[in-house]
Coordinates of C-alpha atoms and ligand atoms in Angstrom, one line a residue:
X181 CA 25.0 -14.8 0.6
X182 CA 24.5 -18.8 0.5
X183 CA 22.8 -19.4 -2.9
X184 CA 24.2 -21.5 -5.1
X185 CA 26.2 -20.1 -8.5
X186 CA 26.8 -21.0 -11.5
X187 CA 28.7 -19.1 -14.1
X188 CA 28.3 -19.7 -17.5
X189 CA 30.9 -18.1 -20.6
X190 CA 29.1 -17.7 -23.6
X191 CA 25.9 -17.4 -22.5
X192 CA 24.1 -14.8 -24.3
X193 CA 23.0 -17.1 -27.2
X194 CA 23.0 -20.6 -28.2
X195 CA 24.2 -23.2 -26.1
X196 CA 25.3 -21.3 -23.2
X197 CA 21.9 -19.2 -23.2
X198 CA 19.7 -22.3 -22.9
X199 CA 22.2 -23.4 -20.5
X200 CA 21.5 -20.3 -18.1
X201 CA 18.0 -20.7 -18.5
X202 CA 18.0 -24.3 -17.5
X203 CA 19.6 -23.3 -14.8
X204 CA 17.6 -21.3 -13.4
X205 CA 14.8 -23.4 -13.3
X206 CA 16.5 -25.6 -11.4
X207 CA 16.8 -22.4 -8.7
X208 CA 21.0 -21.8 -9.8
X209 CA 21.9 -17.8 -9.4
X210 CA 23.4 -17.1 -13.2
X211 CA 26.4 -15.0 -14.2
X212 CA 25.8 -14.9 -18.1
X213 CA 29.3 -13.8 -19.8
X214 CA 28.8 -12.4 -23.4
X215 CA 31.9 -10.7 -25.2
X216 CA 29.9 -8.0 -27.7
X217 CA 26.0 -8.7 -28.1
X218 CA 24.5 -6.6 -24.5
X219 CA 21.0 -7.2 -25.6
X220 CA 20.9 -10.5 -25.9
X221 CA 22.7 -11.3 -22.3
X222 CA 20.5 -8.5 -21.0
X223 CA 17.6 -10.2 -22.5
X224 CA 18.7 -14.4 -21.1
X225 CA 19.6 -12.4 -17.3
X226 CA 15.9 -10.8 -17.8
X227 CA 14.5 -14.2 -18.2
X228 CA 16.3 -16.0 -15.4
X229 CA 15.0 -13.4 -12.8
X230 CA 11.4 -13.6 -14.4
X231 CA 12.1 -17.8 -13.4
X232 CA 12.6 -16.3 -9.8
X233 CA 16.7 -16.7 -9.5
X234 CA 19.4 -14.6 -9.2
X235 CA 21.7 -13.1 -12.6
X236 CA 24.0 -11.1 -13.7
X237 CA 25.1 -10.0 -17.0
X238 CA 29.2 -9.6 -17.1
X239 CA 31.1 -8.8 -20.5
X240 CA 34.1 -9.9 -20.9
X241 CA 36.5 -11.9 -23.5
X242 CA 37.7 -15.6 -21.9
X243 CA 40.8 -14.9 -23.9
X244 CA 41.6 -11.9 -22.0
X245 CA 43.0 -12.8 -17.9
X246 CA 41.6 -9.4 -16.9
X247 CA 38.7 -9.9 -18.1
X248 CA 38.3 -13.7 -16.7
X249 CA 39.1 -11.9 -13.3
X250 CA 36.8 -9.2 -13.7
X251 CA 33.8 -11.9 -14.5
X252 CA 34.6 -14.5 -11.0
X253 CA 35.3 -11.3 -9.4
X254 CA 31.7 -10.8 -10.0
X255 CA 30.4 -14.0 -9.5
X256 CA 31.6 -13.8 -6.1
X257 CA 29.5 -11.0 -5.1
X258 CA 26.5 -12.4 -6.3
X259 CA 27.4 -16.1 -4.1
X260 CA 29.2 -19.4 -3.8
X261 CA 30.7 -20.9 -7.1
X262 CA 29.2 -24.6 -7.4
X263 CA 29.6 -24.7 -10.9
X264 CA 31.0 -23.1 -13.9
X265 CA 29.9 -24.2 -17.5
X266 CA 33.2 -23.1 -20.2
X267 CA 31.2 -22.8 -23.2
X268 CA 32.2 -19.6 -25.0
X269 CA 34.1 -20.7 -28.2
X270 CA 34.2 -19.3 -31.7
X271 CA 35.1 -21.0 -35.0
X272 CA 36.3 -19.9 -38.5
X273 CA 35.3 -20.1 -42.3
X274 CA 36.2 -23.4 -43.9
X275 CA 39.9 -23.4 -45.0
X276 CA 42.9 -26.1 -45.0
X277 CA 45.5 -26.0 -43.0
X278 CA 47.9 -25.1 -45.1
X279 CA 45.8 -21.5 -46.0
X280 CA 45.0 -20.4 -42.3
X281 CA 46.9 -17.5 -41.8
X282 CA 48.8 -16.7 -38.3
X283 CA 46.3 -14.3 -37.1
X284 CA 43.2 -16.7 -37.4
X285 CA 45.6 -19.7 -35.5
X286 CA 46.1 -17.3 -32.5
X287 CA 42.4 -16.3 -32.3
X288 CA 41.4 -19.7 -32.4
X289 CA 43.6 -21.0 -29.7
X290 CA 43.2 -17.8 -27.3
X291 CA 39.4 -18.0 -27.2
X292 CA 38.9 -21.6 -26.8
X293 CA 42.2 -23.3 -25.1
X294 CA 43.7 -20.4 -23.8
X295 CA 40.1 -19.2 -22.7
X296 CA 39.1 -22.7 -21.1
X297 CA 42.1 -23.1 -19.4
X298 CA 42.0 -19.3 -17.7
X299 CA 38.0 -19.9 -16.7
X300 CA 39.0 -23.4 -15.3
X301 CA 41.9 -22.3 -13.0
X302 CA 39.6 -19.9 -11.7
X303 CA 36.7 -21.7 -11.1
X304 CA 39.2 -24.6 -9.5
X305 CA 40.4 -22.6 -7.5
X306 CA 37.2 -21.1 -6.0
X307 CA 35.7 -24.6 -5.6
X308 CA 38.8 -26.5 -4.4
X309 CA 38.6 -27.6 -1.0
X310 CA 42.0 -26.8 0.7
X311 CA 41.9 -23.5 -1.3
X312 CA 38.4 -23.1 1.7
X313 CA 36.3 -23.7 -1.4
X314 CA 33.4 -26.1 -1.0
X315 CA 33.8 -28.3 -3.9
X316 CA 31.7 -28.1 -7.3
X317 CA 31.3 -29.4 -10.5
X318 CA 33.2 -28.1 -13.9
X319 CA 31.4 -28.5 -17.2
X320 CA 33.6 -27.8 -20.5
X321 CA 32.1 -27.3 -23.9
X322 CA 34.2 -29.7 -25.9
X323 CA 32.9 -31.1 -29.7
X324 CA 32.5 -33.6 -31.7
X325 CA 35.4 -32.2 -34.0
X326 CA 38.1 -33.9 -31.1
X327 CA 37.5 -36.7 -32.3
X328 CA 36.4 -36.0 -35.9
X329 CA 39.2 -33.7 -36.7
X330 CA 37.5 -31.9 -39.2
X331 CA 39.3 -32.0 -42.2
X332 CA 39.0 -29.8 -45.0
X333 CA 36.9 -27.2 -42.6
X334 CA 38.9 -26.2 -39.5
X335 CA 41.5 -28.5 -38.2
X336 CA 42.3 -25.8 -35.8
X337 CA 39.3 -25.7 -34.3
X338 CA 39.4 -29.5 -34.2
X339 CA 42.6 -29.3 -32.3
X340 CA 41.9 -26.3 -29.9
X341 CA 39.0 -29.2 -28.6
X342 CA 41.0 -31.6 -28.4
X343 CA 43.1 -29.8 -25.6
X344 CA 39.4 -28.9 -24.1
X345 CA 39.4 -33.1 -23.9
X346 CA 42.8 -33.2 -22.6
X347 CA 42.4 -30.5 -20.2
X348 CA 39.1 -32.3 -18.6
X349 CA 41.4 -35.2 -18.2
X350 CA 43.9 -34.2 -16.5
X351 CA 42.1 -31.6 -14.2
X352 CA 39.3 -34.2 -13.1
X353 CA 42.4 -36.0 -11.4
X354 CA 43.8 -33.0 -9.8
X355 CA 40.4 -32.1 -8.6
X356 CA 38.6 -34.8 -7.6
X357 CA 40.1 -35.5 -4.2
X358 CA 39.2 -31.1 -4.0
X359 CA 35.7 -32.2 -3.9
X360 CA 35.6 -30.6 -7.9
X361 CA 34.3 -32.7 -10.7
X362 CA 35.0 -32.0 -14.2
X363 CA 33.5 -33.2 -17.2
X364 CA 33.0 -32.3 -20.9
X365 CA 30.2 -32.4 -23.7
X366 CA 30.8 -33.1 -27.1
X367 CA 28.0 -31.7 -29.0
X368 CA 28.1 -32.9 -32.7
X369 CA 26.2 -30.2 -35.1
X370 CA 23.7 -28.2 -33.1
X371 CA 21.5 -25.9 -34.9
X372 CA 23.0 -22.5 -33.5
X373 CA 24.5 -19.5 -34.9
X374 CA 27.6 -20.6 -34.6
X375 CA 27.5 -21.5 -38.3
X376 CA 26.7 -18.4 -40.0
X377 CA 29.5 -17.3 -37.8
X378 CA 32.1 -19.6 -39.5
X379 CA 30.2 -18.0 -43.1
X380 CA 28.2 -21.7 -43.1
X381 CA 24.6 -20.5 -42.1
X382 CA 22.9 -23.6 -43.2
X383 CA 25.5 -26.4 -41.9
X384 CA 23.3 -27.7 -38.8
X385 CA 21.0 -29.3 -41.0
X386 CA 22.6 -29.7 -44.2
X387 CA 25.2 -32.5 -42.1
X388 CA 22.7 -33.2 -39.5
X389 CA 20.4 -35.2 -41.9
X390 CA 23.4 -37.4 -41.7
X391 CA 23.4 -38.3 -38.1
X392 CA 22.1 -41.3 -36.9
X393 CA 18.8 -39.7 -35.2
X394 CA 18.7 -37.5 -38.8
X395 CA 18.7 -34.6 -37.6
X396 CA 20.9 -31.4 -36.2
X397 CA 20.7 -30.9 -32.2
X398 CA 19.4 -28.0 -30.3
X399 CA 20.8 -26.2 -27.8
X400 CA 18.2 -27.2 -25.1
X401 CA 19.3 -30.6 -25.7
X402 CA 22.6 -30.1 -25.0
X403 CA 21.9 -28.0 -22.1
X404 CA 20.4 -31.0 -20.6
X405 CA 23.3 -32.8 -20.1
X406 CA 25.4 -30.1 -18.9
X407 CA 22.8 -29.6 -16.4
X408 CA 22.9 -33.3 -15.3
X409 CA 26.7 -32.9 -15.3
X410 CA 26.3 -29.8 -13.0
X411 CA 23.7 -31.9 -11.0
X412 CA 24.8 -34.1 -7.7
X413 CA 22.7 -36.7 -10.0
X414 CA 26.2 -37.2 -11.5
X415 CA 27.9 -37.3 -8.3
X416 CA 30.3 -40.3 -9.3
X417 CA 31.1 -39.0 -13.2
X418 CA 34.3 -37.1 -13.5
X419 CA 37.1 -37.1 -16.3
X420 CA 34.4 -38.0 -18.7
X421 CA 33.4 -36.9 -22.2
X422 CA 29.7 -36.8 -22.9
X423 CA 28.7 -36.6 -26.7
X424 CA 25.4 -35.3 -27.6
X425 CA 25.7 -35.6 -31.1
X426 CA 23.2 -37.9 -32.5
X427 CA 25.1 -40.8 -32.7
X428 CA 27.5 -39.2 -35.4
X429 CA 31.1 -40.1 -35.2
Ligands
NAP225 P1 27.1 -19.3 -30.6 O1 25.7 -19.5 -30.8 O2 28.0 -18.7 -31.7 O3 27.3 -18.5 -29.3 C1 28.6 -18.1 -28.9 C2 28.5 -17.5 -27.5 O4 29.9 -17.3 -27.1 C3 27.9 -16.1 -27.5 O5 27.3 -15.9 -26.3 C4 29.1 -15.2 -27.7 O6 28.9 -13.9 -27.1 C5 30.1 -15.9 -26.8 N1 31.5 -15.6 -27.1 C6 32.2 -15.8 -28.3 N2 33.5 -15.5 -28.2 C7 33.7 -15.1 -26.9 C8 34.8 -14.7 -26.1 N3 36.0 -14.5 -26.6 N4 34.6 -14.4 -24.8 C9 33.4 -14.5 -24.2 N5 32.3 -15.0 -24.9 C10 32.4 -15.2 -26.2 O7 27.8 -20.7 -30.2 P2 27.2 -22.1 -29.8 O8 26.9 -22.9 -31.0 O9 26.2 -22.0 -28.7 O10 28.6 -22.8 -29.2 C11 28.9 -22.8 -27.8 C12 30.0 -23.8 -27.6 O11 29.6 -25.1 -28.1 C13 31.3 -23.4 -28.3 O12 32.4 -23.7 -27.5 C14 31.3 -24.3 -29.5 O13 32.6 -24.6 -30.0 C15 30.6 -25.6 -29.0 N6 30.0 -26.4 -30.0 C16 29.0 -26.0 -30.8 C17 28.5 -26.8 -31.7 C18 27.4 -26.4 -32.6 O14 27.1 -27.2 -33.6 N7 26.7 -25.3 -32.4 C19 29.0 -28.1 -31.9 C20 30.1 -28.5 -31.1 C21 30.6 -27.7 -30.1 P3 28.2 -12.7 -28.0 O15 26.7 -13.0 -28.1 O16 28.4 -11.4 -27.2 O17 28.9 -12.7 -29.3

């Protein structure tokens, strides 16, 4: 099969799900990774093929190699990988440092280092030229926290981003003369259910007043970077960190 892939973690909801459906209009095949909600993936995979394109559903937990596997295993049926968007992440209810508890740490920094680094290797070394690959281009959900720290709320999330950054850096130099490109976005406070996930339903907008444009982000608008990122309109942009956050920083 010669249509053109992109896999996308996370993408049952939020970011990752108008990230898929962007995708597809632009004619990418879609592997939507979820970790527990079915209906919703099953729902965003309905959608794409509704746009005309090719997708698949795969569960899976980016923390888990098996499971990272399992999910490019699967892309590879459905066609080439030319891109690969590393979105899943999680965060945590508001605590400092010096309350976060071992167990919350580890979580933290499986899912989104441990997690990032597993989906990149993979999608490297699918893309990656002397590997027989055919280039492609890496997008990495990064945040605004890298460089904000977030203090007071979740330092550890802060930090686990800040290796996304780090990560971005250093792989755009090993992969761009492999034909890969890699790049991150920062979003800054998007309104998603991220939130109510870290017990702080209402924080999009309650802080996103406070941006310069005034207001929280949506998904869709940060989907529209990563899909410029993905595009061969950014052909010469690699190693670099995107913020879509408003202006807040
Ligand atoms: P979200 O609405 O909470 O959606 C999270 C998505 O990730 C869901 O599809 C969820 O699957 C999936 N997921 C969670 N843990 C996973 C795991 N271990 N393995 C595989 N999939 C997993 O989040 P979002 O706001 O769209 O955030 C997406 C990314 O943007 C994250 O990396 C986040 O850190 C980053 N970000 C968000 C904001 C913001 O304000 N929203 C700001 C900066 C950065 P299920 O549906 O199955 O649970």
């Amino acid at each position: 099969m010669n249509r053109k892939v992109v896999l996308v973690t996370g993408a049952s909801r939020g970011i990752g799900r108008a990230t898929a459906l962007k995708a597809a209009a632009q004619g990418w095949a879609v592997v939507v990774n979820y970790l527990h909600n079915h209906a919703a993936a099953d729902e965003v995979v309905a959608q794409v093929r509704s746009a005309g394109s090719a997708a698949i559903a795969v569960q899976g937990d980016v923390a888990v190699e098996a499971d990272v596997l399992h999910m490019f295993a699967q892309a590879d049926a459905l066609g080439s990988l030319a891109g690969a968007v590393i979105n899943a992440g999680i965060v945590a209810p508001p605590l400092m440092l010096v309350d976060m508890p071992l167990e919350r740490l580890q979580r933290m920094f499986n899912v989104n280092v441990l997690g990032a680094y597993l989906c990149a290797r993979e999608a490297a070394r699918r893309m990656m030229k002397s590997g027989g690959g055919e280039g492609g281009s890496l997008v990495l959900v990064s945040s605004m926290a890298a460089v904000l720290g977030s203090p007071g709320e979740y330092v550890d999330y802060a930090g686990s981003k800040g290796a996304v950054d780090t990560l971005v850096t250093g792989l755009a130099k090993e992969m761009g003369p492999e034909g890969v490109r890699v790049n991150a976005v920062r979003p800054g406070l998007i309104d998603t259910e991220i939130h109510a996930s870290g017990g702080q339903p209402g924080r999009a907008w309650k802080r996103g007043v406070n941006s310069p444009l005034g207001r929280p982000g949506t998904a869709e608008e940060v989907a529209e970077a990563i899909l410029w990122l993905l595009s061969d309109a950014a052909s010469y942009t690699t190693g670099t960190h995107l913020e879509v956050s408003g202006g807040l920083r």
